[in-house]
PDB file of C-alpha atoms in Angstrom:
ATOM      1  CA  MET R 970     -70.264 126.025 -88.543  1.00 34.00           C
ATOM      2  CA  ARG R 971     -67.546 124.879 -90.886  1.00 36.00           C
ATOM      3  CA  SER R 972     -68.255 123.884 -94.458  1.00 35.00           C
ATOM      4  CA  PHE R 973     -69.248 120.258 -95.024  1.00 37.00           C
ATOM      5  CA  ILE R 974     -67.781 120.394 -98.521  1.00 38.00           C
ATOM      6  CA  LEU R 975     -64.294 120.718 -97.061  1.00 37.00           C
ATOM      7  CA  LEU R 976     -64.383 117.594 -94.894  1.00 44.00           C
ATOM      8  CA  GLY R 977     -63.402 115.225 -97.678  1.00 41.00           C
ATOM      9  CA  ALA R 978     -60.393 117.397 -98.428  1.00 38.00           C
ATOM     10  CA  VAL R 979     -59.003 117.081 -94.888  1.00 41.00           C
ATOM     11  CA  LEU R 980     -59.556 113.336 -94.527  1.00 46.00           C
ATOM     12  CA  PRO R 981     -56.627 110.999 -95.193  1.00 49.00           C
ATOM     13  CA  PHE R 982     -56.395 110.061 -98.857  1.00 55.00           C
ATOM     14  CA  ALA R 983     -58.258 106.891 -99.753  1.00 66.00           C
ATOM     15  CA  GLN R 984     -57.536 104.856-102.831  1.00 85.00           C
ATOM     16  CA  ALA R 985     -60.377 105.290-105.311  1.00 94.00           C
ATOM     17  CA  ILE R 986     -62.427 102.102-105.558  1.00 98.00           C
ATOM     18  CA  ARG R 987     -65.645 100.834-107.149  1.00 98.00           C
ATOM     19  CA  ILE R 988     -68.616 101.220-104.786  1.00 98.00           C
ATOM     20  CA  ILE R 989     -72.206 100.063-105.223  1.00 99.00           C
ATOM     21  CA  GLN R 990     -74.868 101.889-103.206  1.00 99.00           C
ATOM     22  CA  ALA R 991     -78.424 100.892-102.311  1.00 98.00           C
ATOM     23  CA  ASN R 992     -80.983 101.938 -99.679  1.00 98.00           C
ATOM     24  CA  ASP R 993     -84.575 101.249 -98.691  1.00 98.00           C
ATOM     25  CA  ASP R 994     -85.956 104.799 -98.820  1.00 98.00           C
ATOM     26  CA  GLY R 995     -85.757 105.013-102.607  1.00 98.00           C
ATOM     27  CA  TRP R 996     -83.302 106.114-105.241  1.00 98.00           C
ATOM     28  CA  ALA R 997     -84.432 109.775-105.172  1.00 98.00           C
ATOM     29  CA  GLU R 998     -84.138 110.311-101.387  1.00 98.00           C
ATOM     30  CA  ALA R 999     -81.808 113.073-100.181  1.00 98.00           C
ATOM     31  CA  ASN R1000     -79.718 111.025 -97.718  1.00 98.00           C
ATOM     32  CA  ALA R1001     -78.668 108.551-100.413  1.00 98.00           C
ATOM     33  CA  ARG R1002     -78.017 111.220-103.026  1.00 98.00           C
ATOM     34  CA  THR R1003     -75.939 113.332-100.606  1.00 98.00           C
ATOM     35  CA  LEU R1004     -73.706 110.376 -99.728  1.00 98.00           C
ATOM     36  CA  PHE R1005     -73.480 109.446-103.407  1.00 98.00           C
ATOM     37  CA  ASN R1006     -72.223 112.967-104.180  1.00 98.00           C
ATOM     38  CA  SER R1007     -69.732 112.887-101.290  1.00 98.00           C
ATOM     39  CA  LEU R1008     -68.229 109.550-102.295  1.00 98.00           C
ATOM     40  CA  SER R1009     -68.094 110.633-105.923  1.00 98.00           C
ATOM     41  CA  ALA R1010     -66.379 113.921-105.002  1.00 98.00           C
ATOM     42  CA  ALA R1011     -63.820 111.883-103.027  1.00 97.00           C
ATOM     43  CA  GLY R1012     -62.865 110.161-106.287  1.00 97.00           C
ATOM     44  CA  HIS R1013     -64.678 106.850-105.944  1.00 98.00           C
ATOM     45  CA  ASP R1014     -66.377 105.185-108.901  1.00 98.00           C
ATOM     46  CA  ILE R1015     -69.817 104.871-107.331  1.00 98.00           C
ATOM     47  CA  VAL R1016     -73.045 103.528-108.795  1.00 98.00           C
ATOM     48  CA  LEU R1017     -76.440 103.911-107.105  1.00 99.00           C
ATOM     49  CA  SER R1018     -78.900 101.031-107.533  1.00 98.00           C
ATOM     50  CA  ALA R1019     -81.878 101.606-105.257  1.00 98.00           C
ATOM     51  CA  PRO R1020     -85.648 101.035-105.172  1.00 98.00           C
ATOM     52  CA  ALA R1021     -87.943 103.162-107.314  1.00 98.00           C
ATOM     53  CA  GLU R1022     -90.159 103.682-104.265  1.00 98.00           C
ATOM     54  CA  ASN R1023     -89.755 103.769-100.497  1.00 98.00           C
ATOM     55  CA  GLN R1024     -89.306 100.144 -99.408  1.00 98.00           C
ATOM     56  CA  SER R1025     -88.648 100.648 -95.697  1.00 98.00           C
ATOM     57  CA  GLY R1026     -89.213  97.639 -93.468  1.00 97.00           C
ATOM     58  CA  THR R1027     -88.928  95.047 -96.233  1.00 98.00           C
ATOM     59  CA  GLY R1028     -85.945  93.249 -94.684  1.00 98.00           C
ATOM     60  CA  SER R1029     -84.364  90.685 -96.990  1.00 98.00           C
ATOM     61  CA  SER R1030     -87.316  90.403 -99.403  1.00 98.00           C
ATOM     62  CA  ASP R1031     -86.338  89.806-103.021  1.00 98.00           C
ATOM     63  CA  ALA R1032     -88.494  89.708-106.162  1.00 98.00           C
ATOM     64  CA  ALA R1033     -88.095  90.355-109.866  1.00 98.00           C
ATOM     65  CA  PRO R1034     -88.529  94.058-110.721  1.00 98.00           C
ATOM     66  CA  LYS R1035     -91.882  95.064-112.256  1.00 98.00           C
ATOM     67  CA  GLN R1036     -93.004  97.885-114.516  1.00 98.00           C
ATOM     68  CA  VAL R1037     -93.520 101.133-112.587  1.00 98.00           C
ATOM     69  CA  ASP R1038     -97.203 101.798-111.897  1.00 97.00           C
ATOM     70  CA  ALA R1039     -99.179 104.811-113.086  1.00 98.00           C
ATOM     71  CA  ASP R1040     -98.036 106.998-110.159  1.00 97.00           C
ATOM     72  CA  GLY R1041     -94.398 106.844-111.256  1.00 98.00           C
ATOM     73  CA  CYS R1042     -91.315 106.662-109.049  1.00 98.00           C
ATOM     74  CA  GLU R1043     -91.096 108.474-105.714  1.00 98.00           C
ATOM     75  CA  PHE R1044     -90.913 112.270-105.788  1.00 98.00           C
ATOM     76  CA  SER R1045     -91.915 112.132-109.488  1.00 97.00           C
ATOM     77  CA  SER R1046     -88.402 110.916-110.274  1.00 98.00           C
ATOM     78  CA  CYS R1047     -89.625 108.711-113.130  1.00 98.00           C
ATOM     79  CA  PRO R1048     -92.932 108.727-115.058  1.00 98.00           C
ATOM     80  CA  GLY R1049     -95.712 106.198-114.665  1.00 98.00           C
ATOM     81  CA  GLY R1050     -95.293 103.140-116.849  1.00 98.00           C
ATOM     82  CA  SER R1051     -91.490 103.305-116.775  1.00 98.00           C
ATOM     83  CA  PRO R1052     -89.633  99.993-117.244  1.00 98.00           C
ATOM     84  CA  PRO R1053     -88.740  97.778-114.265  1.00 98.00           C
ATOM     85  CA  THR R1054     -85.221  99.242-114.123  1.00 98.00           C
ATOM     86  CA  GLY R1055     -83.923 102.538-115.397  1.00 98.00           C
ATOM     87  CA  ALA R1056     -81.278 105.235-115.106  1.00 98.00           C
ATOM     88  CA  ASN R1057     -81.166 108.996-114.755  1.00 97.00           C
ATOM     89  CA  SER R1058     -81.076 110.489-118.247  1.00 94.00           C
ATOM     90  CA  SER R1059     -78.103 112.740-117.436  1.00 95.00           C
ATOM     91  CA  ASP R1060     -76.134 110.402-115.144  1.00 98.00           C
ATOM     92  CA  PRO R1061     -76.161 106.632-115.841  1.00 98.00           C
ATOM     93  CA  ARG R1062     -74.638 106.015-112.407  1.00 98.00           C
ATOM     94  CA  LEU R1063     -78.029 106.822-110.807  1.00 98.00           C
ATOM     95  CA  ASN R1064     -80.324 103.819-111.204  1.00 98.00           C
ATOM     96  CA  TYR R1065     -83.690 102.661-109.925  1.00 98.00           C
ATOM     97  CA  VAL R1066     -84.954  99.103-109.557  1.00 98.00           C
ATOM     98  CA  ASN R1067     -88.706  98.742-109.079  1.00 98.00           C
ATOM     99  CA  SER R1068     -88.446  96.117-106.348  1.00 98.00           C
ATOM    100  CA  PHE R1069     -86.940  95.576-102.898  1.00 98.00           C
ATOM    101  CA  PRO R1070     -83.624  96.857-101.477  1.00 98.00           C
ATOM    102  CA  VAL R1071     -82.003  93.408-101.728  1.00 98.00           C
ATOM    103  CA  THR R1072     -83.110  93.137-105.360  1.00 98.00           C
ATOM    104  CA  SER R1073     -81.695  96.601-106.007  1.00 98.00           C
ATOM    105  CA  MET R1074     -78.353  95.683-104.446  1.00 99.00           C
ATOM    106  CA  LYS R1075     -78.274  92.396-106.371  1.00 98.00           C
ATOM    107  CA  ASN R1076     -79.024  94.160-109.668  1.00 98.00           C
ATOM    108  CA  GLY R1077     -76.336  96.734-108.983  1.00 98.00           C
ATOM    109  CA  ILE R1078     -73.728  94.098-108.150  1.00 98.00           C
ATOM    110  CA  ASP R1079     -74.532  91.737-111.015  1.00 98.00           C
ATOM    111  CA  VAL R1080     -75.775  94.006-113.820  1.00 98.00           C
ATOM    112  CA  THR R1081     -75.632  97.785-113.521  1.00 98.00           C
ATOM    113  CA  GLY R1082     -72.228  98.093-111.907  1.00 98.00           C
ATOM    114  CA  PRO R1083     -70.442  95.684-114.261  1.00 98.00           C
ATOM    115  CA  ASN R1084     -72.094  97.363-117.264  1.00 98.00           C
ATOM    116  CA  LEU R1085     -70.487 100.651-116.230  1.00 98.00           C
ATOM    117  CA  TRP R1086     -67.200  99.138-115.021  1.00 98.00           C
ATOM    118  CA  ASN R1087     -66.288  97.082-118.097  1.00 98.00           C
ATOM    119  CA  GLY R1088     -67.412  93.861-116.449  1.00 98.00           C
ATOM    120  CA  ALA R1089     -65.803  94.468-113.047  1.00 98.00           C
ATOM    121  CA  LYS R1090     -67.674  93.923-109.780  1.00 97.00           C
ATOM    122  CA  PRO R1091     -67.838  96.433-106.897  1.00 98.00           C
ATOM    123  CA  GLU R1092     -65.133  96.391-104.272  1.00 98.00           C
ATOM    124  CA  LEU R1093     -67.381  97.769-101.522  1.00 98.00           C
ATOM    125  CA  ALA R1094     -71.135  98.008-100.972  1.00 99.00           C
ATOM    126  CA  VAL R1095     -72.832 100.767 -98.959  1.00 99.00           C
ATOM    127  CA  SER R1096     -76.494 100.967 -98.025  1.00 98.00           C
ATOM    128  CA  GLY R1097     -78.247 104.167 -96.917  1.00 98.00           C
ATOM    129  CA  PRO R1098     -77.994 106.350 -95.019  1.00 98.00           C
ATOM    130  CA  ASN R1099     -81.431 105.204 -93.899  1.00 98.00           C
ATOM    131  CA  VAL R1100     -83.998 107.744 -92.719  1.00 98.00           C
ATOM    132  CA  GLY R1101     -84.298 106.564 -89.117  1.00 98.00           C
ATOM    133  CA  SER R1102     -82.163 104.340 -86.904  1.00 98.00           C
ATOM    134  CA  ASN R1103     -81.655 100.625 -87.426  1.00 98.00           C
ATOM    135  CA  VAL R1104     -80.438  99.419 -84.048  1.00 98.00           C
ATOM    136  CA  GLY R1105     -80.961  96.153 -82.229  1.00 95.00           C
ATOM    137  CA  PRO R1106     -83.957  94.080 -83.410  1.00 95.00           C
ATOM    138  CA  THR R1107     -84.989  96.782 -85.894  1.00 96.00           C
ATOM    139  CA  GLY R1108     -82.185  95.607 -88.132  1.00 97.00           C
ATOM    140  CA  LEU R1109     -83.972  92.324 -88.744  1.00 97.00           C
ATOM    141  CA  ILE R1110     -86.729  94.055 -90.732  1.00 98.00           C
ATOM    142  CA  SER R1111     -84.651  96.881 -92.217  1.00 98.00           C
ATOM    143  CA  GLY R1112     -84.260  96.923 -95.982  1.00 98.00           C
ATOM    144  CA  THR R1113     -81.102  98.986 -95.554  1.00 98.00           C
ATOM    145  CA  VAL R1114     -79.560  96.273 -93.374  1.00 98.00           C
ATOM    146  CA  GLY R1115     -81.017  93.564 -95.620  1.00 98.00           C
ATOM    147  CA  ALA R1116     -79.221  95.003 -98.660  1.00 98.00           C
ATOM    148  CA  ALA R1117     -75.888  95.191 -96.815  1.00 98.00           C
ATOM    149  CA  SER R1118     -76.155  91.685 -95.376  1.00 98.00           C
ATOM    150  CA  TYR R1119     -77.008  90.335 -98.841  1.00 98.00           C
ATOM    151  CA  ALA R1120     -73.874  91.956-100.279  1.00 98.00           C
ATOM    152  CA  ALA R1121     -71.656  90.563 -97.513  1.00 98.00           C
ATOM    153  CA  HIS R1122     -73.158  87.074 -97.253  1.00 98.00           C
ATOM    154  CA  THR R1123     -74.363  86.138-100.736  1.00 98.00           C
ATOM    155  CA  ALA R1124     -72.282  88.347-103.037  1.00 98.00           C
ATOM    156  CA  LYS R1125     -69.173  88.215-100.788  1.00 98.00           C
ATOM    157  CA  ILE R1126     -68.586  91.964-101.041  1.00 98.00           C
ATOM    158  CA  PRO R1127     -67.676  93.926 -97.886  1.00 98.00           C
ATOM    159  CA  ALA R1128     -70.647  96.073 -96.924  1.00 99.00           C
ATOM    160  CA  ILE R1129     -71.716  98.907 -94.645  1.00 99.00           C
ATOM    161  CA  ALA R1130     -75.292  99.781 -93.623  1.00 99.00           C
ATOM    162  CA  PHE R1131     -75.612 103.456 -92.623  1.00 99.00           C
ATOM    163  CA  SER R1132     -78.647 104.802 -90.731  1.00 98.00           C
ATOM    164  CA  GLY R1133     -79.390 108.190 -89.140  1.00 98.00           C
ATOM    165  CA  ARG R1134     -81.870 108.931 -86.360  1.00 98.00           C
ATOM    166  CA  SER R1135     -82.992 112.329 -87.699  1.00 98.00           C
ATOM    167  CA  GLY R1136     -85.081 113.410 -90.639  1.00 97.00           C
ATOM    168  CA  ASP R1137     -88.000 112.549 -92.863  1.00 97.00           C
ATOM    169  CA  PRO R1138     -87.891 111.276 -96.459  1.00 97.00           C
ATOM    170  CA  THR R1139     -86.829 114.225 -98.617  1.00 98.00           C
ATOM    171  CA  ALA R1140     -86.704 114.600-102.376  1.00 98.00           C
ATOM    172  CA  TRP R1141     -83.335 114.711-104.101  1.00 97.00           C
ATOM    173  CA  ASP R1142     -84.092 118.150-105.623  1.00 97.00           C
ATOM    174  CA  ALA R1143     -85.272 119.826-102.387  1.00 98.00           C
ATOM    175  CA  PRO R1144     -82.823 121.899-100.302  1.00 98.00           C
ATOM    176  CA  THR R1145     -80.423 119.416 -98.723  1.00 98.00           C
ATOM    177  CA  PRO R1146     -81.298 118.927 -95.033  1.00 98.00           C
ATOM    178  CA  LEU R1147     -78.652 119.533 -92.385  1.00 98.00           C
ATOM    179  CA  HIS R1148     -78.852 115.933 -91.178  1.00 98.00           C
ATOM    180  CA  SER R1149     -78.168 114.610 -94.688  1.00 98.00           C
ATOM    181  CA  LYS R1150     -74.978 116.686 -94.871  1.00 98.00           C
ATOM    182  CA  VAL R1151     -73.762 115.631 -91.428  1.00 98.00           C
ATOM    183  CA  TYR R1152     -74.526 111.950 -92.059  1.00 98.00           C
ATOM    184  CA  ALA R1153     -72.764 112.031 -95.427  1.00 98.00           C
ATOM    185  CA  ASP R1154     -69.690 113.556 -93.783  1.00 98.00           C
ATOM    186  CA  LEU R1155     -69.659 110.879 -91.086  1.00 98.00           C
ATOM    187  CA  ALA R1156     -70.195 108.074 -93.592  1.00 98.00           C
ATOM    188  CA  LEU R1157     -67.387 109.387 -95.788  1.00 98.00           C
ATOM    189  CA  ASN R1158     -65.072 109.504 -92.766  1.00 98.00           C
ATOM    190  CA  LEU R1159     -65.743 105.896 -91.813  1.00 98.00           C
ATOM    191  CA  THR R1160     -65.607 104.659 -95.413  1.00 98.00           C
ATOM    192  CA  THR R1161     -62.285 106.426 -95.968  1.00 98.00           C
ATOM    193  CA  THR R1162     -60.832 104.945 -92.783  1.00 98.00           C
ATOM    194  CA  LEU R1163     -61.931 101.446 -93.773  1.00 98.00           C
ATOM    195  CA  ILE R1164     -60.538 101.726 -97.302  1.00 98.00           C
ATOM    196  CA  ASN R1165     -57.261 103.095 -95.969  1.00 97.00           C
ATOM    197  CA  SER R1166     -56.954 100.000 -93.758  1.00 97.00           C
ATOM    198  CA  GLY R1167     -56.411  97.943 -96.912  1.00 97.00           C
ATOM    199  CA  ALA R1168     -58.146  95.011 -98.570  1.00 97.00           C
ATOM    200  CA  PRO R1169     -59.768  92.770 -97.555  1.00 97.00           C
ATOM    201  CA  TYR R1170     -61.802  95.568 -96.000  1.00 98.00           C
ATOM    202  CA  LEU R1171     -63.863  93.295 -93.734  1.00 98.00           C
ATOM    203  CA  PRO R1172     -63.777  89.644 -92.672  1.00 98.00           C
ATOM    204  CA  ASP R1173     -65.872  87.167 -94.639  1.00 98.00           C
ATOM    205  CA  ASP R1174     -69.610  87.283 -93.847  1.00 98.00           C
ATOM    206  CA  VAL R1175     -69.300  90.507 -91.833  1.00 98.00           C
ATOM    207  CA  PHE R1176     -71.055  93.800 -92.503  1.00 98.00           C
ATOM    208  CA  LEU R1177     -70.909  97.011 -90.488  1.00 99.00           C
ATOM    209  CA  ASN R1178     -74.141  98.295 -88.959  1.00 98.00           C
ATOM    210  CA  VAL R1179     -73.506 102.013 -88.458  1.00 98.00           C
ATOM    211  CA  ASN R1180     -75.983 104.360 -86.766  1.00 98.00           C
ATOM    212  CA  PHE R1181     -75.756 108.124 -86.333  1.00 98.00           C
ATOM    213  CA  ALA R1182     -77.294 110.010 -83.406  1.00 98.00           C
ATOM    214  CA  ALA R1183     -79.863 112.774 -83.865  1.00 98.00           C
ATOM    215  CA  VAL R1184     -78.865 116.049 -85.548  1.00 98.00           C
ATOM    216  CA  SER R1185     -80.451 119.432 -84.851  1.00 96.00           C
ATOM    217  CA  ASP R1186     -79.645 123.069 -85.517  1.00 96.00           C
ATOM    218  CA  SER R1187     -78.444 123.466 -81.935  1.00 96.00           C
ATOM    219  CA  SER R1188     -76.674 120.164 -81.223  1.00 96.00           C
ATOM    220  CA  CYS R1189     -74.685 117.533 -83.097  1.00 98.00           C
ATOM    221  CA  ASN R1190     -74.815 119.810 -86.131  1.00 98.00           C
ATOM    222  CA  ASP R1191     -71.280 119.153 -87.345  1.00 98.00           C
ATOM    223  CA  ALA R1192     -69.494 115.882 -88.046  1.00 98.00           C
ATOM    224  CA  SER R1193     -66.505 116.938 -85.938  1.00 98.00           C
ATOM    225  CA  GLN R1194     -68.690 116.780 -82.793  1.00 98.00           C
ATOM    226  CA  PHE R1195     -69.339 113.040 -83.138  1.00 98.00           C
ATOM    227  CA  LYS R1196     -67.513 110.147 -81.479  1.00 98.00           C
ATOM    228  CA  PHE R1197     -67.400 106.699 -83.094  1.00 98.00           C
ATOM    229  CA  ILE R1198     -68.189 103.950 -80.562  1.00 98.00           C
ATOM    230  CA  PHE R1199     -67.548 100.237 -81.198  1.00 98.00           C
ATOM    231  CA  THR R1200     -70.788  98.429 -80.315  1.00 98.00           C
ATOM    232  CA  ARG R1201     -72.718  95.207 -80.729  1.00 98.00           C
ATOM    233  CA  VAL R1202     -76.061  94.574 -82.491  1.00 98.00           C
ATOM    234  CA  ASN R1203     -77.795  92.583 -79.724  1.00 95.00           C
ATOM    235  CA  THR R1204     -77.476  93.004 -75.966  1.00 93.00           C
ATOM    236  CA  GLY R1205     -75.125  90.071 -75.465  1.00 87.00           C
ATOM    237  CA  LEU R1206     -76.586  88.951 -72.130  1.00 86.00           C
ATOM    238  CA  LEU R1207     -76.306  85.302 -73.150  1.00 86.00           C
ATOM    239  CA  SER R1208     -73.534  85.646 -75.724  1.00 91.00           C
ATOM    240  CA  ALA R1209     -69.882  84.651 -75.653  1.00 95.00           C
ATOM    241  CA  PRO R1210     -67.469  87.460 -74.713  1.00 97.00           C
ATOM    242  CA  ASP R1211     -66.725  90.144 -77.273  1.00 98.00           C
ATOM    243  CA  THR R1212     -63.257  91.186 -78.317  1.00 98.00           C
ATOM    244  CA  GLU R1213     -61.507  93.209 -75.632  1.00 98.00           C
ATOM    245  CA  TRP R1214     -62.070  96.925 -76.186  1.00 97.00           C
ATOM    246  CA  CYS R1215     -61.843  99.864 -73.793  1.00 97.00           C
ATOM    247  CA  GLY R1216     -60.938  97.505 -70.940  1.00 97.00           C
ATOM    248  CA  SER R1217     -63.956  95.223 -71.314  1.00 97.00           C
ATOM    249  CA  THR R1218     -64.957  92.053 -73.136  1.00 97.00           C
ATOM    250  CA  ARG R1219     -68.554  93.231 -73.518  1.00 97.00           C
ATOM    251  CA  LEU R1220     -69.125  95.952 -76.095  1.00 98.00           C
ATOM    252  CA  PRO R1221     -71.853  98.565 -75.534  1.00 97.00           C
ATOM    253  CA  TRP R1222     -75.256  97.861 -77.064  1.00 97.00           C
ATOM    254  CA  GLU R1223     -75.960 100.077 -80.085  1.00 98.00           C
ATOM    255  CA  VAL R1224     -79.460 100.868 -78.757  1.00 97.00           C
ATOM    256  CA  ASP R1225     -77.902 102.226 -75.571  1.00 97.00           C
ATOM    257  CA  VAL R1226     -75.395 104.369 -77.471  1.00 97.00           C
ATOM    258  CA  ILE R1227     -77.877 105.906 -79.927  1.00 97.00           C
ATOM    259  CA  TYR R1228     -81.040 106.193 -77.800  1.00 95.00           C
ATOM    260  CA  LEU R1229     -80.195 106.068 -74.096  1.00 93.00           C
ATOM    261  CA  ARG R1230     -76.811 107.707 -73.571  1.00 91.00           C
ATOM    262  CA  GLY R1231     -77.452 110.959 -75.398  1.00 88.00           C
ATOM    263  CA  GLY R1232     -74.671 112.922 -77.036  1.00 95.00           C
ATOM    264  CA  CYS R1233     -73.168 112.996 -80.510  1.00 98.00           C
ATOM    265  CA  HIS R1234     -72.362 109.344 -81.083  1.00 98.00           C
ATOM    266  CA  VAL R1235     -71.939 106.956 -83.973  1.00 98.00           C
ATOM    267  CA  SER R1236     -72.425 103.273 -83.140  1.00 98.00           C
ATOM    268  CA  VAL R1237     -70.356 100.860 -85.229  1.00 98.00           C
ATOM    269  CA  SER R1238     -71.297  97.191 -84.902  1.00 98.00           C
ATOM    270  CA  ALA R1239     -69.662  94.259 -86.656  1.00 98.00           C
ATOM    271  CA  GLY R1240     -72.682  92.295 -87.834  1.00 98.00           C
ATOM    272  CA  ASP R1241     -72.940  88.638 -88.806  1.00 98.00           C
ATOM    273  CA  ALA R1242     -74.306  88.675 -92.358  1.00 98.00           C
ATOM    274  CA  ASN R1243     -75.829  85.209 -91.883  1.00 97.00           C
ATOM    275  CA  ASP R1244     -78.435  86.306 -89.353  1.00 97.00           C
ATOM    276  CA  LYS R1245     -77.842  90.079 -88.793  1.00 98.00           C
ATOM    277  CA  SER R1246     -76.701  89.515 -85.202  1.00 97.00           C
ATOM    278  CA  THR R1247     -73.297  90.352 -83.679  1.00 98.00           C
ATOM    279  CA  THR R1248     -70.350  88.529 -85.187  1.00 98.00           C
ATOM    280  CA  GLU R1249     -67.811  86.554 -83.160  1.00 98.00           C
ATOM    281  CA  ALA R1250     -65.011  88.103 -81.126  1.00 98.00           C
ATOM    282  CA  ALA R1251     -62.200  87.163 -83.521  1.00 98.00           C
ATOM    283  CA  LYS R1252     -63.894  88.989 -86.387  1.00 98.00           C
ATOM    284  CA  GLN R1253     -64.754  91.922 -84.135  1.00 98.00           C
ATOM    285  CA  LYS R1254     -61.056  92.297 -83.401  1.00 98.00           C
ATOM    286  CA  VAL R1255     -60.224  92.473 -87.115  1.00 98.00           C
ATOM    287  CA  VAL R1256     -62.758  95.288 -87.469  1.00 98.00           C
ATOM    288  CA  SER R1257     -61.575  97.194 -84.391  1.00 98.00           C
ATOM    289  CA  ASP R1258     -57.966  96.957 -85.595  1.00 98.00           C
ATOM    290  CA  LYS R1259     -58.962  98.408 -88.965  1.00 98.00           C
ATOM    291  CA  LEU R1260     -60.971 101.270 -87.457  1.00 98.00           C
ATOM    292  CA  LYS R1261     -58.899 101.921 -84.307  1.00 97.00           C
ATOM    293  CA  SER R1262     -57.815 105.385 -85.509  1.00 97.00           C
ATOM    294  CA  LEU R1263     -61.493 106.396 -85.621  1.00 98.00           C
ATOM    295  CA  LEU R1264     -62.992 104.572 -82.629  1.00 98.00           C
ATOM    296  CA  THR R1265     -63.069 105.912 -79.075  1.00 97.00           C
ATOM    297  CA  CYS R1266     -64.443 104.833 -75.696  1.00 96.00           C
ATOM    298  CA  LEU R1267     -67.699 106.020 -74.173  1.00 90.00           C
TER     299      LEU R1267
END
C-alpha cells in the first residue's frame, strides 16, 4: 500500500486559501483531525471550529454555547467547567464550541476564523468527514450536512460536507484508523480539484454532499482505488431532469452508489442549501464542469 502522506504531493497544486472546518462528531474526533492535518500540510490556512461533544443527528439546530459540564469535552480533550468556547493550548487553530455543529460553524466563520486571519472571512467551509454516511434523507438530520448548508445558505461561503461509511468515533490521540487516512486523502483530492477550478468555487446556495464507501484492510484501502461519481441527494422520481451527464439526464442516487452498488465509490451530490435536497440542473452543470477531471461514470 502506498503512503498516504505522499498523496498531497502528487495532486495538482492548489492555491492556498482560508478554510473553516466543522463536524458533528466533535472537535477531538480522528476523522476531523486527520483532514485538518492534510489540508494544513497542503498549505491551506485552516481553522477547526467544532462541537465540544459528539452532536450527531442534530441537523440545523443552533443555540448559544454553554459552559462545559463536569465531564469535560469528549475524549477528555478539555476539563470539566471549561468555558463555552476554547482553543487547544498549543495550536489556536483547533477550537471547540460547546453547542451544535451549526453554532460551531457560525462561530468559526464570524469569530474564530477572523480573529486568526486579521479580520478576513473563510473562502471555503468543510464539514466532517462524518463517522457514518449521510446519504438521501439522512442528510436532513445530519449535523455535518447542517453545518455545510448553513455556511452555503446563510453565510454565503462555498461548502462541502464529507461523510464516510466506515469507522467508529475515535480519539484524536489514538492510532489513526485506516479509514480516516483514506477519507482524508479523498477529501483533499476533491478539495484541491475544486479550488483549482477557480473562484467562485460553487454556485450560490449550493453545497456538495460527498460520501465515501466503506474501507477495510482488504478492500478500498487506498484512495487511488476510488471512483468519484456525480449523484443526486434524493431519488428524483418526481423531479425535473438533471444536467446531462454520462449520457443521461437523471443522475444516480447517492444511496444507490454508496450502499447498493458496492465497490470503491465516492458520491458527489450538488445540494440545495435551502432545503438540503438536490439543486437544479443549471447549477449541477456548473459543478460537473468544475469537477469533470475527477468525475467518472458508473
